[in-house]
Amino acid sequence: MSKDKSEYLINRKDNQYEVVIGLEVHAQVTSESKLFSTSSTKFGAEPNTQVSLVDAALPGMLPVINEYCVKQAIKTGIGLKAKINKRSVFDRKNYFYADLPQGYQISQFKDPIVGEGKVILDMPDGQKEVGIERLHLEQDAGKSIHDLDPKNTFVDLNRSGVALMEIVSKPDLRSPDEVNAYVKKLRSIMRYLGTCDGNMQEGSLRADVNVSVRKKGSKEFGTRCEIKNVNSIKFMQMAIEYEANRQVDLIEDGQSIDQETRLFDTKKNETRSMRSKEDAHDYRYFPDPDLLPLEVSDDFIEKLKLEIPELPDEKKKRFIEKFKLSPYEATILVSDNETSNYFENVIKKSDVKLATNWIIGELFAALNEKNLEITQSPISAGNLSKLINLIKDGTISGKIAKTVFEHMMEGDKDPKKIVEEKGLKQESDPKALEALIDKVIDDNREKATEYKSGKVKLFGFFVGQVMKVSGGKANPQLVNEILKKKL
Amino acid sequence: MSDITKQSLSELIKNIKDKKLSSTEVTKAFVERSEKSKELNAYVTEDFSAAIDKAKKFDENPNLDLKLPGIPMAVKDLFCTKNVKTTAGSKILNNFTPTYESTVTQNIWNEGAILLGKLNCDEFAMGSSNETSFFGCVQNPIDKDLVPGGSSGGSSSAVAAQLTPITIGTDTGGSIRQPASFTGIVGLKPTYGSCSRYGIVAFASSLDQAGPMAQNVRDCALLHEVISSYDEKDSTSIDFKRNNYFKELTNNIKGKKIGIPKEYRVDGMPKEIEDLWKKGIDYVKDCGAEIIDISLPHTNYALPTYYIVAPAEASSNLARYDGVKYGFRADGENLIDMYEKTRSEGFGAEVQRRIMIGTYVLSSGYYDAYYLKAQKVRKLIKNDFDEAYKKVDAILTPSTPSSAFKIGEKTNDPVSMYLNDIFTVPVNLAGLPGISIPAGHDAKGYPLGLQIIGKAFDEQNLLNIAYAMEEKINFKNKITDWWIK
Amino acid sequence: MSIDLKTIKHISKLSRISVDEKKAEKLAGDLNSIFEFIEKLNELKTDNVQPLTSVAETTLKLRDDEVKSKNLREQIIKNSPQENEDYFVVPKVIE
């Protein structure tokens, strides 16, 4: 890794500032039921239809922990190459809010289930390691809806009690780009593991962003502000830019930074202070007496390790070594498990280089245009594989293949059939081509002479004519070869 | 008809099983007596007509194999009873009707018993005299204007006055044993984790336990068999092999070693209590058991520990009473205003005091000095018992430092009220089982109780010792029905 | 450790219970006498003692990932102070 990395700096007249960022990512655990209660976690249900007696904090109700959520947290910890704590404790975080029915959130304070780990980012100028401080399990809160009524807030408790993993990074991030890569990597790892679907539009993944600034070269940390509940990567980046500049402006002006909690206003693209009360942060954590410490055995953890699939970093390494892909190509193909599976299926019976180019190029472009995930691709891996083979064996040219591809996007058809039905087979018979070429040369005697006397540019003209006359079906390679001979 | 209510639970069950009495007859008898006893103010909610209907239905097709066949029973208003108002003695839940049943009461109904109504108690189980209830004081049937103890004051009063043949209360620092002692009945607090806390309005989660309050030890054992069960819905419920407490009850305790902890001999202990304890020692010897002097060195720190831990947990458990989802709500200009008004109008003074204490001891800067410290001392207290139980099978102490006091006598001094729990609190802190049996009377003729503390999960042994001693003591409760016009 | 009016007001804010001057004074008095009694714990040295985590002598039981509680909306909203059938309704927080 080169030391002269392109750094993200905030420039002012006489000073340069670097930005220090730490993220607390809240990832909703993929599970059927909630962390401490047996109601459903499905997204999009009618308000208050997925609320159990425990979720509504009725008198006498008690929490019972979901084993699957524990497993999901441990698996995520394994994916983050982190220390799994065999003994962890659930604490109550006490505060009052309308969407917090118990008047406390069950979380983990001093003894989280997962300890230190790390995530490797693939940045344009090399790899960067971002430290993970810890991961813990906690309950999500319900939703407060403020805009249905001028005087009142409406509360929907469907989300209350859903299991969240809070992943706390060390303050190792230094730019909005790194934050982008970090969140995407985290998301990718969890999707591979199946522990979180990373669907930011549905709120499965959100982050509190901690931002501070310091003069370039300084080793001390500045005062940080926390921007709460940012639910898209784009907003995170915008919030960081705004906040870093705001802090720098204050420092340049001789003022100090107040440590505070802020919100990102998505309409004005700026951060603003939440009305802070002195007592806002006294959560009076204490171990939840309705629960006992969580203890997992080595055996329990080992069994989970066996369930871990090949993760992005390992897969990328394998793709580079086995398939001779470039790091750039490998990174893209392993970014999620579905894409890498698709790729591996395509190359089972077809050329790796072509497959790589077609997937990263044509397929991704077409899917993006139609706003589809690869799992929703109209073209199956098998059929894309067939298309690639048709190119490889010369049945069609690369150009024709694009046309066939377009037809395939309309509905998953066998490319061979399309070629036949539409008569798109390329003409590769040398004799037939010779005849065509002879005719073209004949019809263009003058230009042929000009070419022979040095006007090499006219080669393209001849190629074009041959293609025109053949209806685009002439095998371009052969045409080139034969034309060269004849001219 | 009046004789029916004088019968013990076991006698009633036998008579119903022998078809000498019907459930309807029995239920009507208790309903009638309860209706005449309104001055005691033991009930918050009466469910009498529904009870009689259920009794009639039972009689149409009686299942006499059940353990509590057709037996009418009122229960402390801390147990959530489906479709029957449950108030926890508080204004803040005065309009609350649960749509669910607590596990302990479900166990009781499953064995054929019938709900008579909900019994008065100190608000959210915080109190030792039933004087903090939103629904007013309860009278001790022993004498007018005497407290019945608390927090299960309505329960103890109802059993002593025979308004219900038996009942269940809850005990966090003595709330079953102390009122049992004050009213001359038997009260058992089981080992922590023996009875499910699901559906019981929570006060202090690491201390609360439900338990039977009965006229005698046999009845107590019978009900305990029914209510003690492992419940998956309560993470602190313990799956251990439970005895058939009633069937295995025996008065043979020969050779058992009973410990006498010297630290329980507190400064200024009234002579009557001291004498009662000495008599208790004699009874133990009479039963063929052995007396051994033991030391529980951290006894004196139990009350202060309790008054940190219990309020701390309560302050968090009572945060859900915020007027948002259920219960009383005061109008407010905004959310915080609504919370503040709801909680200061909805909670009584003692509850507010304890919430404040609890919030303070958990707050930033004080957690280590108070809450953490208290949890450490709690460990020391538990260790004391663990050490003692290497030498003895059970421990004998007085239940309370005095007999029942007058209503209003201690309400101005919270600390003096707290001292009522001095002998009972260590047992909750250590999670052990403890039983109070009536053992004598003081000079005023008011009942005094002796407490036996057992090893964890060793309720059978505890009940046996209580059973043996009860026989020797031969206590007669002096109930004159003074409140019945 | 003396508990003053300022502390009472702070705690009452944390616990969302309103206090007026008179009530605050009474509470300060009560709490001070209670805390005098609690201070007794300081007599004990507990540096090397592990705090008790639970008297329940068991380990945390783990439950299966099954949805057992279905749509209870009617039941849970039934006891709420406001008329709305779909939501819990509260006065707004002042932002």
Coordinates of N, CA, C and O in Angstrom, one line a residue, chain C:
Chain C
M1 N -23.8 11.7 51.9 CA -24.4 12.0 50.5 C -25.7 12.7 50.7 O -26.7 12.1 51.1
S2 N -25.7 14.0 50.6 CA -26.9 14.7 50.8 C -27.6 15.0 49.4 O -27.0 15.4 48.4
I3 N -28.9 14.8 49.4 CA -29.7 15.0 48.2 C -30.4 16.3 48.2 O -31.3 16.5 49.1
D4 N -30.0 17.2 47.3 CA -30.5 18.5 47.4 C -31.7 18.7 46.4 O -32.0 17.8 45.6
L5 N -32.3 19.8 46.4 CA -33.5 20.1 45.5 C -33.1 19.9 44.1 O -33.9 19.4 43.2
K6 N -31.9 20.4 43.7 CA -31.5 20.3 42.3 C -31.5 18.9 41.9 O -31.9 18.5 40.8
T7 N -31.0 18.0 42.7 CA -30.9 16.6 42.4 C -32.3 16.0 42.3 O -32.6 15.2 41.3
I8 N -33.2 16.4 43.2 CA -34.6 15.9 43.1 C -35.2 16.3 41.8 O -35.8 15.5 41.1
K9 N -35.0 17.5 41.4 CA -35.6 18.0 40.1 C -35.0 17.2 38.9 O -35.7 16.8 38.0
H10 N -33.7 16.9 39.0 CA -33.0 16.2 37.9 C -33.6 14.8 37.9 O -33.9 14.3 36.8
I11 N -33.7 14.1 39.0 CA -34.2 12.7 39.0 C -35.6 12.7 38.6 O -36.1 11.8 37.9
S12 N -36.4 13.7 38.9 CA -37.8 13.7 38.6 C -37.9 13.8 37.1 O -38.8 13.3 36.4
K13 N -37.0 14.6 36.5 CA -37.0 14.7 35.0 C -36.7 13.4 34.4 O -37.3 12.9 33.4
L14 N -35.7 12.7 34.9 CA -35.3 11.4 34.3 C -36.4 10.4 34.5 O -36.6 9.5 33.6
S15 N -37.2 10.5 35.6 CA -38.2 9.4 35.8 C -39.6 9.9 35.3 O -40.6 9.2 35.5
R16 N -39.6 11.1 34.7 CA -40.9 11.6 34.1 C -42.0 11.7 35.1 O -43.1 11.2 34.9
I17 N -41.6 12.2 36.3 CA -42.7 12.5 37.3 C -42.5 13.9 37.7 O -41.5 14.4 38.0
S18 N -43.7 14.7 37.6 CA -43.5 16.1 37.9 C -43.5 16.4 39.4 O -44.1 15.7 40.2
V19 N -42.7 17.4 39.7 CA -42.6 17.8 41.1 C -42.8 19.3 41.2 O -42.2 20.0 40.4
D20 N -43.5 19.8 42.2 CA -43.5 21.2 42.5 C -42.6 21.4 43.7 O -42.1 20.5 44.2
E21 N -42.4 22.7 44.1 CA -41.4 23.0 45.1 C -41.7 22.2 46.4 O -40.8 21.6 47.0
K22 N -43.0 22.2 46.8 CA -43.4 21.6 48.1 C -43.1 20.1 48.0 O -42.5 19.5 48.9
K23 N -43.5 19.5 46.9 CA -43.3 18.0 46.8 C -41.8 17.7 46.7 O -41.3 16.7 47.3
A24 N -41.0 18.6 46.0 CA -39.6 18.3 45.9 C -39.0 18.4 47.3 O -38.1 17.5 47.6
E25 N -39.4 19.3 48.1 CA -38.8 19.4 49.5 C -39.1 18.2 50.3 O -38.2 17.6 51.0
K26 N -40.4 17.7 50.2 CA -40.7 16.5 51.0 C -39.9 15.3 50.5 O -39.4 14.6 51.3
L27 N -39.8 15.2 49.2 CA -39.0 14.1 48.6 C -37.6 14.2 49.1 O -37.0 13.1 49.4
A28 N -37.0 15.4 49.1 CA -35.6 15.5 49.5 C -35.4 15.0 50.9 O -34.5 14.3 51.2
G29 N -36.4 15.4 51.7 CA -36.3 15.0 53.1 C -36.4 13.5 53.3 O -35.6 12.8 53.9
D30 N -37.4 12.9 52.6 CA -37.6 11.4 52.7 C -36.4 10.7 52.1 O -35.9 9.8 52.8
L31 N -35.9 11.1 51.0 CA -34.8 10.4 50.4 C -33.5 10.6 51.2 O -32.8 9.6 51.3
N32 N -33.3 11.7 51.8 CA -32.2 11.8 52.7 C -32.2 10.9 53.8 O -31.2 10.3 54.1
S33 N -33.3 10.7 54.4 CA -33.3 9.8 55.6 C -33.2 8.3 55.1 O -32.5 7.5 55.7
I34 N -33.7 8.1 53.9 CA -33.6 6.7 53.4 C -32.1 6.5 53.0 O -31.6 5.4 53.3
F35 N -31.5 7.5 52.4 CA -30.1 7.3 52.0 C -29.1 7.2 53.2 O -28.1 6.5 53.1
E36 N -29.5 7.9 54.3 CA -28.7 7.8 55.5 C -28.6 6.3 55.9 O -27.6 5.8 56.3
F37 N -29.7 5.7 55.8 CA -29.9 4.3 56.2 C -29.2 3.4 55.2 O -28.5 2.4 55.6
I38 N -29.2 3.7 53.9 CA -28.5 2.9 52.9 C -27.0 3.1 53.0 O -26.3 2.1 52.7
E39 N -26.5 4.2 53.4 CA -25.1 4.5 53.5 C -24.3 3.4 54.3 O -23.1 3.3 54.2
K40 N -25.0 2.7 55.1 CA -24.4 1.7 56.0 C -23.6 0.7 55.1 O -22.6 0.2 55.6
L41 N -24.0 0.6 53.8 CA -23.2 -0.4 53.0 C -21.8 0.0 52.8 O -20.9 -0.8 52.5
N42 N -21.5 1.3 53.0 CA -20.1 1.8 52.9 C -19.2 1.2 53.9 O -18.0 1.3 53.7
E43 N -19.7 0.6 55.0 CA -18.9 0.0 56.0 C -18.2 -1.2 55.5 O -17.2 -1.7 56.0
L44 N -18.8 -1.8 54.4 CA -18.2 -3.1 53.9 C -17.2 -2.9 52.8 O -17.4 -2.1 51.9
K45 N -16.1 -3.6 52.8 CA -15.2 -3.6 51.8 C -15.5 -4.6 50.7 O -15.6 -5.8 51.1
T46 N -15.8 -4.2 49.5 CA -16.2 -5.2 48.5 C -15.4 -5.2 47.2 O -15.8 -5.6 46.2
D47 N -14.1 -4.7 47.3 CA -13.3 -4.6 46.1 C -13.1 -5.9 45.4 O -13.1 -5.9 44.2
N48 N -13.0 -7.0 46.1 CA -12.7 -8.2 45.4 C -13.9 -9.1 45.3 O -13.8 -10.3 45.0
V49 N -15.1 -8.6 45.5 CA -16.3 -9.4 45.4 C -16.9 -9.2 44.0 O -17.1 -8.1 43.5
Q50 N -17.3 -10.3 43.4 CA -18.1 -10.3 42.1 C -19.5 -9.9 42.4 O -20.1 -10.5 43.3
P51 N -20.1 -9.0 41.6 CA -21.5 -8.7 41.9 C -22.4 -9.9 41.5 O -22.0 -10.6 40.6
L52 N -23.5 -10.0 42.2 CA -24.4 -11.1 41.9 C -25.1 -10.8 40.6 O -25.6 -9.7 40.4
T53 N -25.1 -11.8 39.6 CA -25.8 -11.5 38.4 C -27.2 -12.0 38.4 O -28.1 -11.4 37.9
S54 N -27.4 -13.2 39.1 CA -28.8 -13.6 39.2 C -28.8 -14.7 40.3 O -27.9 -15.5 40.5
V55 N -29.9 -14.7 41.1 CA -30.1 -15.8 42.0 C -30.7 -17.0 41.3 O -30.8 -18.1 41.9
A56 N -31.2 -16.8 40.1 CA -31.7 -18.0 39.4 C -30.6 -18.9 39.0 O -29.7 -18.5 38.2
E57 N -30.6 -20.1 39.5 CA -29.5 -21.0 39.3 C -29.8 -21.8 38.0 O -30.1 -22.9 38.0
T58 N -29.6 -21.1 36.9 CA -29.9 -21.7 35.6 C -29.2 -20.9 34.5 O -28.7 -19.8 34.8
T59 N -29.2 -21.4 33.3 CA -28.6 -20.6 32.2 C -29.8 -20.1 31.3 O -30.9 -20.6 31.4
L60 N -29.5 -19.1 30.5 CA -30.5 -18.5 29.7 C -31.0 -19.5 28.6 O -30.2 -20.0 27.9
K61 N -32.3 -19.7 28.7 CA -32.9 -20.6 27.7 C -33.1 -19.9 26.4 O -33.6 -18.8 26.3
L62 N -32.8 -20.7 25.3 CA -32.9 -20.1 24.0 C -34.2 -20.7 23.3 O -34.4 -21.9 23.4
R63 N -35.0 -19.8 22.7 CA -36.2 -20.3 22.1 C -36.1 -20.4 20.6 O -35.2 -19.8 20.0
D64 N -37.0 -21.3 20.0 CA -37.0 -21.5 18.6 C -37.5 -20.2 17.8 O -38.3 -19.5 18.3
D65 N -37.0 -20.0 16.6 CA -37.4 -18.9 15.8 C -38.8 -19.1 15.1 O -38.9 -19.3 13.9
E66 N -39.8 -19.1 16.0 CA -41.1 -19.4 15.5 C -42.0 -18.2 15.7 O -42.0 -17.7 16.8
V67 N -42.9 -17.9 14.7 CA -43.9 -16.9 14.9 C -45.1 -17.5 15.6 O -45.8 -18.3 15.0
K68 N -45.3 -17.2 16.9 CA -46.4 -17.7 17.6 C -47.5 -16.7 17.9 O -48.6 -17.0 18.1
S69 N -47.1 -15.4 17.9 CA -48.0 -14.4 18.2 C -48.5 -13.8 16.9 O -47.7 -13.2 16.1
K70 N -49.8 -13.9 16.6 CA -50.3 -13.4 15.3 C -50.9 -12.0 15.5 O -50.4 -11.3 16.4
N71 N -51.8 -11.6 14.7 CA -52.4 -10.3 14.8 C -53.2 -10.1 16.0 O -54.3 -10.6 16.2
L72 N -52.6 -9.3 17.0 CA -53.3 -9.1 18.2 C -53.8 -7.6 18.3 O -54.1 -7.1 19.4
R73 N -53.8 -6.9 17.2 CA -54.1 -5.5 17.2 C -55.3 -5.1 18.1 O -55.2 -4.2 18.9
E74 N -56.4 -5.8 17.9 CA -57.6 -5.5 18.7 C -57.3 -5.6 20.2 O -57.7 -4.7 20.9
Q75 N -56.6 -6.6 20.6 CA -56.3 -6.9 22.0 C -55.4 -5.8 22.6 O -55.7 -5.3 23.6
I76 N -54.4 -5.5 21.8 CA -53.4 -4.6 22.5 C -53.9 -3.1 22.4 O -53.5 -2.3 23.2
I77 N -54.7 -2.8 21.4 CA -55.1 -1.4 21.3 C -56.3 -1.2 22.2 O -56.7 -0.1 22.6
K78 N -57.0 -2.3 22.6 CA -58.2 -2.2 23.4 C -58.1 -1.4 24.6 O -59.0 -0.6 25.0
N79 N -57.0 -1.5 25.3 CA -56.8 -0.7 26.6 C -56.3 0.7 26.4 O -56.0 1.3 27.4
S80 N -56.0 1.1 25.1 CA -55.3 2.4 25.0 C -56.3 3.5 25.2 O -57.5 3.4 24.8
P81 N -55.8 4.6 25.7 CA -56.7 5.7 26.1 C -57.4 6.4 25.0 O -58.3 7.1 25.1
Q82 N -56.8 6.3 23.7 CA -57.4 7.0 22.6 C -58.3 6.1 21.7 O -58.2 4.9 21.8
E83 N -59.1 6.7 20.9 CA -60.1 6.0 20.1 C -59.5 5.3 18.9 O -60.1 4.4 18.4
N84 N -58.4 5.7 18.4 CA -57.9 5.1 17.1 C -57.7 3.6 17.1 O -57.2 3.0 18.1
E85 N -58.2 3.0 16.1 CA -58.2 1.5 16.0 C -56.8 0.9 15.5 O -56.5 -0.2 15.8
D86 N -56.1 1.8 14.8 CA -54.9 1.3 14.2 C -53.6 1.6 14.9 O -52.6 0.9 14.8
Y87 N -53.6 2.8 15.5 CA -52.4 3.3 16.1 C -52.6 3.7 17.6 O -53.7 3.9 18.0
F88 N -51.4 3.8 18.3 CA -51.4 4.4 19.6 C -51.2 5.9 19.3 O -50.4 6.3 18.4
V89 N -52.0 6.7 20.0 CA -51.9 8.2 19.7 C -51.4 8.9 20.9 O -51.9 8.7 22.0
V90 N -50.4 9.8 20.7 CA -49.9 10.5 21.9 C -49.7 12.0 21.4 O -49.6 12.3 20.2
P91 N -49.7 12.9 22.4 CA -49.4 14.3 22.0 C -48.0 14.4 21.5 O -47.2 13.6 21.8
K92 N -47.8 15.4 20.6 CA -46.5 15.5 19.9 C -45.4 15.8 20.9 O -45.6 16.5 21.9
V93 N -44.2 15.4 20.5 CA -43.0 15.8 21.2 C -42.7 17.2 20.6 O -42.8 17.4 19.4
I94 N -42.3 18.2 21.5 CA -41.9 19.5 20.9 C -40.5 19.3 20.4 O -39.6 19.0 21.1
E95 N -40.3 19.6 19.1 CA -39.0 19.4 18.5 C -38.1 20.6 18.7 O -38.5 21.7 18.2

